[in-house]
Amino acid sequence: MRYVVSGAAGFIGSHLCDRLIAEGHSVLALDNCITGSMRNVCHLEGHPRFEFRECDVTKPFETDGAVDAVWHLASLASPKDYLAHPIETLESGAQGTQLMLDLARRHEAPFLLASTSECYGDPAVHPQVETYWGNVNPVGPRSCYDESKRYAEAVTMAFHRVYGVNTHIARIFNTYGPRMQLHDGRVVPAFLDQALRGEPITVFGSGAQTRSFCYVSDLVEGLSRLFHSTEHYPVNLGNPREMTILEFAEHIRVLTGSNAPLEFLPLPEDDPRQRQPDITKARRLLNWEPRVTLEEGLRHTVEYFRGRIEGGPSKPA
Ligand SMILES: NC(=O)c1ccc[n+]([C@@H]2O[C@H](COP(=O)([O-])OP(=O)(O)OC[C@H]3O[C@@H](n4cnc5c(N)ncnc54)[C@H](O)[C@@H]3O)[C@@H](O)[C@H]2O)c1
């Protein structure tokens, strides 16, 4: 099978490419590298079943040859990146999703959208279940991301209803692991970078806001199961183990052996106070739940970031 993956040079996209190649598929990897890096896929370069094409998926693009599935992951994904590039973020959710759906439609191929828990905004329902419609500020600074994904979900459902495209929507909650960018502002790389350098760990607000963290191999397994399912409505994929940011900072200090102090900064606008997936649907439909403990996942991630900070990992992560 020949699979098209957009956002392939990104954190999750590159792990997905590894998985698809290991399963014996061919991969046409698309990325404009706005936030991704060739470093994430350099170990696949020269592989006979891996082809990388530098391409902006918000502009019409050519794909020669067979297309047996379309995985759409291309998007600005961290608050720091999407706040710096709001227009590009909206475009990747809107035009990008539509062009990738068109590709799937032309080839009668299944399509998977990497959506996000940000569709729930600052949720008034806890934990977040797929039937909850969310609490999103449509004009706040984060709206470029939240609304781009909400539009992406809407256009995906429209292509399913109108053209019969076999679509799937993954609502991904905080995912972490090797190949995250060091300075994209997301909490895992930020805390690890600070702890490993012995710099103060910067906590926004009081640190009482909660998050739950899913290791990337668990997430990729969930994406794969969803892709092979018959479900067209959104499915939450994430780790239901919820903790406060303060607890998480403590985990990082213990694992890195750091005694870096905490530094408290103002909470960013519209920062969600609580974030925990209800994964009942994924358990029931996909027989999926995360397997990797936080301690184990963080150990792999710490090893990777140590390598990056000390001059780049010697082997693919
Ligand atoms: N990591 C998470 O915790 C998380 C949570 C929720 C949703 N997601 C979603 O999963 C997907 C992957 O996220 P990630 O964490 O790997 O982020 P990432 O930034 O590492 O990867 C995104 C990739 O998309 C590429 N890209 C962006 N716009 C593009 C365009 N117009 N054309 C081609 N390529 C483009 C970037 O260069 C990057 O390589 C995103 O759609 C994101 O919204 C991730």
CSV table of C-alpha atoms and ligand atoms in Angstrom, one decimal:
chain,number,residue,atom,x,y,z
A,1,MET,CA,0.0,0.0,0.0
A,2,ARG,CA,1.2,3.5,-0.7
A,3,TYR,CA,0.3,6.0,2.0
A,4,VAL,CA,0.4,9.8,1.9
A,5,VAL,CA,1.4,11.4,5.2
A,6,SER,CA,1.2,15.2,5.6
A,7,GLY,CA,3.2,16.7,8.4
A,8,ALA,CA,5.6,13.8,8.1
A,9,ALA,CA,8.7,15.6,9.3
A,10,GLY,CA,7.0,16.6,12.5
A,11,PHE,CA,7.0,14.9,15.8
A,12,ILE,CA,4.0,12.6,15.5
A,13,GLY,CA,4.2,12.3,11.7
A,14,SER,CA,7.7,11.0,11.7
A,15,HIS,CA,6.8,8.3,14.3
A,16,LEU,CA,3.8,7.4,12.1
A,17,CYS,CA,6.1,7.1,9.0
A,18,ASP,CA,8.3,4.7,11.0
A,19,ARG,CA,5.3,2.6,11.9
A,20,LEU,CA,4.0,2.5,8.3
A,21,ILE,CA,7.4,1.6,6.8
A,22,ALA,CA,7.9,-1.1,9.5
A,23,GLU,CA,4.5,-2.6,8.5
A,24,GLY,CA,5.7,-2.9,4.9
A,25,HIS,CA,3.9,0.1,3.3
A,26,SER,CA,5.3,2.7,1.0
A,27,VAL,CA,5.1,6.3,2.3
A,28,LEU,CA,4.9,9.6,0.4
A,29,ALA,CA,5.9,12.1,3.1
A,30,LEU,CA,4.8,15.7,2.6
A,31,ASP,CA,6.0,18.6,4.7
A,32,ASN,CA,7.0,22.2,4.3
A,33,CYS,CA,9.2,22.0,7.4
A,34,ILE,CA,7.6,25.2,8.9
A,35,THR,CA,7.9,23.5,12.3
A,36,GLY,CA,9.1,20.0,11.4
A,37,SER,CA,12.6,19.0,10.7
A,38,MET,CA,14.4,16.7,8.3
A,39,ARG,CA,16.3,15.5,11.3
A,40,ASN,CA,13.1,13.6,12.3
A,41,VAL,CA,13.1,11.5,9.1
A,42,CYS,CA,16.8,11.5,8.1
A,43,HIS,CA,17.0,7.8,9.2
A,44,LEU,CA,14.4,7.0,6.5
A,45,GLU,CA,16.2,8.8,3.7
A,46,GLY,CA,17.3,6.4,1.0
A,47,HIS,CA,14.8,3.8,2.1
A,48,PRO,CA,13.3,2.2,-1.1
A,49,ARG,CA,9.7,2.6,0.3
A,50,PHE,CA,10.1,6.2,1.6
A,51,GLU,CA,9.8,9.3,-0.5
A,52,PHE,CA,10.0,12.8,1.0
A,53,ARG,CA,8.5,15.8,-0.9
A,54,GLU,CA,8.9,19.3,0.4
A,55,CYS,CA,5.5,20.7,-0.1
A,56,ASP,CA,3.0,23.2,1.3
A,57,VAL,CA,-0.3,21.2,1.5
A,58,THR,CA,-2.4,24.4,1.5
A,59,LYS,CA,-1.4,25.0,-2.2
A,60,PRO,CA,-2.4,22.5,-4.9
A,61,PHE,CA,0.2,19.8,-5.3
A,62,GLU,CA,0.8,16.8,-7.5
A,63,THR,CA,1.1,13.2,-6.3
A,64,ASP,CA,2.0,10.8,-9.1
A,65,GLY,CA,1.3,7.1,-8.6
A,66,ALA,CA,-1.1,5.2,-6.3
A,67,VAL,CA,-2.6,6.7,-3.2
A,68,ASP,CA,-4.1,4.0,-0.9
A,69,ALA,CA,-4.6,6.2,2.2
A,70,VAL,CA,-4.2,9.8,3.3
A,71,TRP,CA,-3.1,10.8,6.8
A,72,HIS,CA,-3.4,14.5,7.4
A,73,LEU,CA,-1.2,15.7,10.2
A,74,ALA,CA,0.2,18.9,8.8
A,75,SER,CA,-0.6,21.9,11.0
A,76,LEU,CA,1.2,24.3,13.3
A,77,ALA,CA,0.7,22.5,16.6
A,78,SER,CA,2.3,24.3,19.5
A,79,PRO,CA,0.9,27.5,21.0
A,80,LYS,CA,4.2,29.3,20.4
A,81,ASP,CA,4.1,28.3,16.7
A,82,TYR,CA,0.5,29.0,16.0
A,83,LEU,CA,0.5,32.3,17.8
A,84,ALA,CA,3.4,33.3,15.6
A,85,HIS,CA,1.7,32.0,12.4
A,86,PRO,CA,-2.0,32.4,12.8
A,87,ILE,CA,-2.8,32.7,9.1
A,88,GLU,CA,-0.7,29.6,8.2
A,89,THR,CA,-2.5,27.7,11.0
A,90,LEU,CA,-5.9,28.6,9.7
A,91,GLU,CA,-4.8,27.6,6.2
A,92,SER,CA,-3.5,24.2,7.1
A,93,GLY,CA,-6.8,23.4,8.9
A,94,ALA,CA,-8.9,24.8,6.1
A,95,GLN,CA,-7.3,24.7,2.6
A,96,GLY,CA,-4.8,22.0,3.7
A,97,THR,CA,-7.5,19.7,5.0
A,98,GLN,CA,-9.7,20.3,1.9
A,99,LEU,CA,-6.9,19.5,-0.5
A,100,MET,CA,-5.9,16.4,1.4
A,101,LEU,CA,-9.6,15.3,1.4
A,102,ASP,CA,-9.8,16.0,-2.4
A,103,LEU,CA,-6.8,13.7,-2.8
A,104,ALA,CA,-8.4,10.9,-0.8
A,105,ARG,CA,-11.6,11.4,-2.8
A,106,ARG,CA,-9.9,11.2,-6.2
A,107,HIS,CA,-8.2,8.0,-5.2
A,108,GLU,CA,-11.1,6.5,-3.3
A,109,ALA,CA,-8.7,6.2,-0.4
A,110,PRO,CA,-9.4,6.4,3.4
A,111,PHE,CA,-8.6,9.6,5.2
A,112,LEU,CA,-7.5,10.3,8.7
A,113,LEU,CA,-7.5,13.8,10.3
A,114,ALA,CA,-5.2,14.6,13.2
A,115,SER,CA,-7.6,16.8,15.2
A,116,THR,CA,-7.1,18.0,18.7
A,117,SER,CA,-8.5,18.2,22.2
A,118,GLU,CA,-8.3,22.0,21.7
A,119,CYS,CA,-11.7,21.6,19.9
A,120,TYR,CA,-13.1,21.5,23.5
A,121,GLY,CA,-11.5,24.8,24.3
A,122,ASP,CA,-11.5,25.6,28.0
A,123,PRO,CA,-13.9,22.8,28.8
A,124,ALA,CA,-17.0,23.1,31.0
A,125,VAL,CA,-17.3,19.3,31.0
A,126,HIS,CA,-14.7,17.2,32.7
A,127,PRO,CA,-13.3,14.7,31.6
A,128,GLN,CA,-13.9,15.6,28.0
A,129,VAL,CA,-16.2,13.2,26.1
A,130,GLU,CA,-16.6,13.3,22.3
A,131,THR,CA,-20.2,14.4,22.5
A,132,TYR,CA,-19.2,17.6,24.3
A,133,TRP,CA,-19.3,20.5,21.8
A,134,GLY,CA,-16.7,22.6,23.6
A,135,ASN,CA,-16.1,26.0,25.0
A,136,VAL,CA,-14.0,27.9,22.5
A,137,ASN,CA,-13.3,31.6,22.3
A,138,PRO,CA,-13.8,32.1,18.5
A,139,VAL,CA,-11.8,35.4,18.4
A,140,GLY,CA,-9.1,34.9,21.1
A,141,PRO,CA,-5.5,34.5,20.2
A,142,ARG,CA,-5.7,30.7,20.3
A,143,SER,CA,-8.8,30.6,18.0
A,144,CYS,CA,-6.6,30.3,14.9
A,145,TYR,CA,-5.7,26.8,16.0
A,146,ASP,CA,-8.9,25.7,17.8
A,147,GLU,CA,-11.2,27.0,15.0
A,148,SER,CA,-9.0,25.7,12.2
A,149,LYS,CA,-9.3,22.2,13.7
A,150,ARG,CA,-13.0,22.6,14.3
A,151,TYR,CA,-13.4,23.6,10.6
A,152,ALA,CA,-11.1,20.7,9.6
A,153,GLU,CA,-13.5,18.3,11.5
A,154,ALA,CA,-16.5,19.9,9.8
A,155,VAL,CA,-15.1,19.7,6.3
A,156,THR,CA,-14.0,16.1,6.9
A,157,MET,CA,-17.5,15.1,8.0
A,158,ALA,CA,-18.9,16.9,4.9
A,159,PHE,CA,-16.7,15.0,2.6
A,160,HIS,CA,-17.8,11.8,4.3
A,161,ARG,CA,-21.5,12.7,4.0
A,162,VAL,CA,-21.5,14.2,0.5
A,163,TYR,CA,-18.8,12.2,-1.3
A,164,GLY,CA,-18.8,9.0,0.8
A,165,VAL,CA,-15.0,9.4,1.6
A,166,ASN,CA,-14.1,6.9,4.3
A,167,THR,CA,-12.9,9.4,6.9
A,168,HIS,CA,-11.7,9.2,10.5
A,169,ILE,CA,-11.1,12.0,13.1
A,170,ALA,CA,-8.7,11.6,15.9
A,171,ARG,CA,-9.0,14.1,18.7
A,172,ILE,CA,-5.5,14.0,20.1
A,173,PHE,CA,-4.7,15.1,23.6
A,174,ASN,CA,-1.2,16.1,24.8
A,175,THR,CA,1.3,13.7,23.4
A,176,TYR,CA,5.0,13.7,24.1
A,177,GLY,CA,8.1,11.8,23.3
A,178,PRO,CA,11.4,12.0,21.3
A,179,ARG,CA,11.5,14.3,18.3
A,180,MET,CA,9.4,17.1,19.9
A,181,GLN,CA,11.1,20.4,19.2
A,182,LEU,CA,13.2,21.7,22.0
A,183,HIS,CA,11.9,25.2,21.9
A,184,ASP,CA,8.3,25.0,20.7
A,185,GLY,CA,7.0,26.2,24.1
A,186,ARG,CA,5.1,22.9,24.9
A,187,VAL,CA,5.3,21.9,28.5
A,188,VAL,CA,7.3,18.6,28.1
A,189,PRO,CA,10.2,19.9,26.1
A,190,ALA,CA,10.2,23.3,27.9
A,191,PHE,CA,10.4,21.6,31.4
A,192,LEU,CA,13.0,19.0,30.2
A,193,ASP,CA,15.2,21.6,28.6
A,194,GLN,CA,15.1,23.8,31.7
A,195,ALA,CA,15.7,20.9,34.1
A,196,LEU,CA,18.5,19.5,32.1
A,197,ARG,CA,20.2,22.9,31.9
A,198,GLY,CA,19.6,23.5,35.6
A,199,GLU,CA,17.6,26.6,34.7
A,200,PRO,CA,14.4,27.6,36.6
A,201,ILE,CA,11.3,25.6,35.5
A,202,THR,CA,8.7,28.1,34.3
A,203,VAL,CA,5.2,27.3,35.5
A,204,PHE,CA,2.3,29.4,34.1
A,205,GLY,CA,-0.2,30.6,36.6
A,206,SER,CA,-0.3,28.7,39.9
A,207,GLY,CA,0.4,25.4,38.3
A,208,ALA,CA,-2.9,24.0,39.5
A,209,GLN,CA,-4.2,23.6,35.9
A,210,THR,CA,-4.2,19.9,34.8
A,211,ARG,CA,-2.9,18.0,31.8
A,212,SER,CA,-2.6,14.4,30.9
A,213,PHE,CA,0.3,13.1,28.8
A,214,CYS,CA,0.2,10.3,26.2
A,215,TYR,CA,3.5,8.7,25.0
A,216,VAL,CA,3.9,8.9,21.2
A,217,SER,CA,4.0,5.1,20.6
A,218,ASP,CA,0.6,4.7,22.3
A,219,LEU,CA,-0.8,7.5,20.3
A,220,VAL,CA,0.4,6.0,17.0
A,221,GLU,CA,-1.1,2.7,17.9
A,222,GLY,CA,-4.4,4.5,18.6
A,223,LEU,CA,-4.2,6.3,15.2
A,224,SER,CA,-3.6,3.0,13.4
A,225,ARG,CA,-6.5,1.3,15.1
A,226,LEU,CA,-8.8,4.2,14.4
A,227,PHE,CA,-7.7,4.2,10.7
A,228,HIS,CA,-8.6,0.5,10.4
A,229,SER,CA,-12.0,1.0,12.2
A,230,THR,CA,-15.4,1.9,10.7
A,231,GLU,CA,-15.8,5.0,12.9
A,232,HIS,CA,-16.3,8.3,11.2
A,233,TYR,CA,-17.1,10.5,14.2
A,234,PRO,CA,-14.3,11.9,16.4
A,235,VAL,CA,-12.5,9.6,18.8
A,236,ASN,CA,-10.5,10.9,21.7
A,237,LEU,CA,-6.9,9.5,21.9
A,238,GLY,CA,-4.9,10.4,24.9
A,239,ASN,CA,-3.9,9.3,28.3
A,240,PRO,CA,-6.5,9.7,31.0
A,241,ARG,CA,-3.9,10.0,33.8
A,242,GLU,CA,-4.5,13.6,34.9
A,243,MET,CA,-2.1,15.7,36.9
A,244,THR,CA,-1.4,19.3,37.8
A,245,ILE,CA,1.4,21.1,36.1
A,246,LEU,CA,3.1,21.4,39.5
A,247,GLU,CA,3.0,17.6,39.9
A,248,PHE,CA,4.3,17.2,36.4
A,249,ALA,CA,7.2,19.6,37.2
A,250,GLU,CA,8.1,17.5,40.2
A,251,HIS,CA,8.2,14.3,38.0
A,252,ILE,CA,10.6,16.1,35.7
A,253,ARG,CA,12.8,17.2,38.6
A,254,VAL,CA,13.0,13.7,40.0
A,255,LEU,CA,13.6,12.0,36.6
A,256,THR,CA,16.3,14.4,35.5
A,257,GLY,CA,17.9,14.6,39.0
A,258,SER,CA,17.5,18.4,38.8
A,259,ASN,CA,16.9,20.7,41.7
A,260,ALA,CA,16.1,23.6,39.5
A,261,PRO,CA,13.7,26.1,41.2
A,262,LEU,CA,10.2,26.8,39.9
A,263,GLU,CA,9.5,30.2,38.4
A,264,PHE,CA,5.8,31.3,38.2
A,265,LEU,CA,4.7,33.4,35.1
A,266,PRO,CA,1.3,34.8,34.2
A,267,LEU,CA,-1.2,32.3,32.7
A,268,PRO,CA,-1.6,32.8,28.9
A,269,GLU,CA,-5.0,34.0,27.7
A,270,ASP,CA,-7.6,31.2,27.2
A,271,ASP,CA,-5.2,28.6,28.7
A,272,PRO,CA,-7.4,25.5,29.5
A,273,ARG,CA,-7.7,24.9,33.2
A,274,GLN,CA,-8.4,21.2,33.0
A,275,ARG,CA,-7.6,18.7,30.3
A,276,GLN,CA,-8.4,15.0,30.6
A,277,PRO,CA,-9.7,12.7,27.9
A,278,ASP,CA,-12.6,10.4,28.4
A,279,ILE,CA,-11.4,7.4,26.3
A,280,THR,CA,-14.4,5.1,26.9
A,281,LYS,CA,-15.1,5.3,23.2
A,282,ALA,CA,-11.6,4.4,22.1
A,283,ARG,CA,-11.6,1.5,24.6
A,284,ARG,CA,-14.9,0.2,23.3
A,285,LEU,CA,-14.5,0.7,19.6
A,286,LEU,CA,-10.7,0.2,19.2
A,287,ASN,CA,-9.9,-1.9,22.2
A,288,TRP,CA,-7.2,0.8,22.8
A,289,GLU,CA,-5.8,2.4,25.8
A,290,PRO,CA,-2.3,3.8,26.6
A,291,ARG,CA,0.2,1.2,27.8
A,292,VAL,CA,3.4,3.2,28.4
A,293,THR,CA,3.7,4.6,32.0
A,294,LEU,CA,4.6,8.3,32.4
A,295,GLU,CA,7.9,7.2,34.1
A,296,GLU,CA,8.9,5.0,31.2
A,297,GLY,CA,7.8,7.5,28.5
A,298,LEU,CA,9.6,10.3,30.2
A,299,ARG,CA,12.8,8.2,30.5
A,300,HIS,CA,12.9,7.7,26.7
A,301,THR,CA,12.2,11.4,26.2
A,302,VAL,CA,14.8,12.6,28.7
A,303,GLU,CA,17.4,10.4,27.0
A,304,TYR,CA,16.5,12.0,23.6
A,305,PHE,CA,16.6,15.6,25.0
A,306,ARG,CA,19.9,14.9,26.8
A,307,GLY,CA,21.3,13.9,23.4
A,308,ARG,CA,19.9,17.0,21.7
A,309,ILE,CA,21.2,19.4,24.3
A,310,GLU,CA,24.6,17.7,24.3
A,311,GLY,CA,24.9,17.9,20.5
A,312,GLY,CA,22.4,15.7,18.8
A,313,PRO,CA,21.4,12.1,19.3
A,314,SER,CA,23.8,9.5,17.9
A,315,LYS,CA,21.0,7.2,16.7
A,316,PRO,CA,17.4,7.7,15.5
A,317,ALA,CA,15.1,8.2,18.5
B,1,LIG,N1,1.6,16.7,19.9
B,1,LIG,C1,0.4,16.9,20.5
B,1,LIG,O1,0.3,16.9,21.7
B,1,LIG,C2,-0.8,17.1,19.6
B,1,LIG,C3,-2.0,17.3,20.3
B,1,LIG,C4,-3.2,17.5,19.6
B,1,LIG,C5,-3.2,17.4,18.2
B,1,LIG,N2,-2.0,17.3,17.6
B,1,LIG,C6,-2.0,17.3,16.1
B,1,LIG,O2,-1.2,16.3,15.5
B,1,LIG,C7,-0.5,16.8,14.3
B,1,LIG,C8,1.0,16.6,14.5
B,1,LIG,O3,1.4,17.4,15.6
B,1,LIG,P1,2.9,17.4,16.1
B,1,LIG,O4,2.9,17.5,17.6
B,1,LIG,O5,3.6,16.3,15.5
B,1,LIG,O6,3.4,18.8,15.6
B,1,LIG,P2,4.7,19.2,14.7
B,1,LIG,O7,4.8,20.6,14.6
B,1,LIG,O8,5.9,18.4,15.2
B,1,LIG,O9,4.3,18.5,13.3
B,1,LIG,C9,3.4,19.2,12.3
B,1,LIG,C10,4.1,19.2,11.0
B,1,LIG,O10,3.2,19.8,10.0
B,1,LIG,C11,4.1,20.5,9.1
B,1,LIG,N3,3.3,21.5,8.4
B,1,LIG,C12,2.6,22.6,9.0
B,1,LIG,N4,1.9,23.2,8.1
B,1,LIG,C13,2.2,22.6,6.9
B,1,LIG,C14,1.8,22.9,5.5
B,1,LIG,N5,1.0,23.9,5.2
B,1,LIG,N6,2.2,22.0,4.6
B,1,LIG,C15,3.0,21.0,4.9
B,1,LIG,N7,3.4,20.7,6.1
B,1,LIG,C16,3.0,21.5,7.1
B,1,LIG,C17,5.2,21.1,10.0
B,1,LIG,O11,6.3,21.5,9.3
B,1,LIG,C18,5.4,19.9,10.9
B,1,LIG,O12,6.4,19.0,10.4
B,1,LIG,C19,-1.0,18.2,14.2
B,1,LIG,O13,-2.0,18.3,13.2
B,1,LIG,C20,-1.4,18.6,15.6
B,1,LIG,O14,-2.4,19.6,15.5
B,1,LIG,C21,-0.8,17.1,18.2
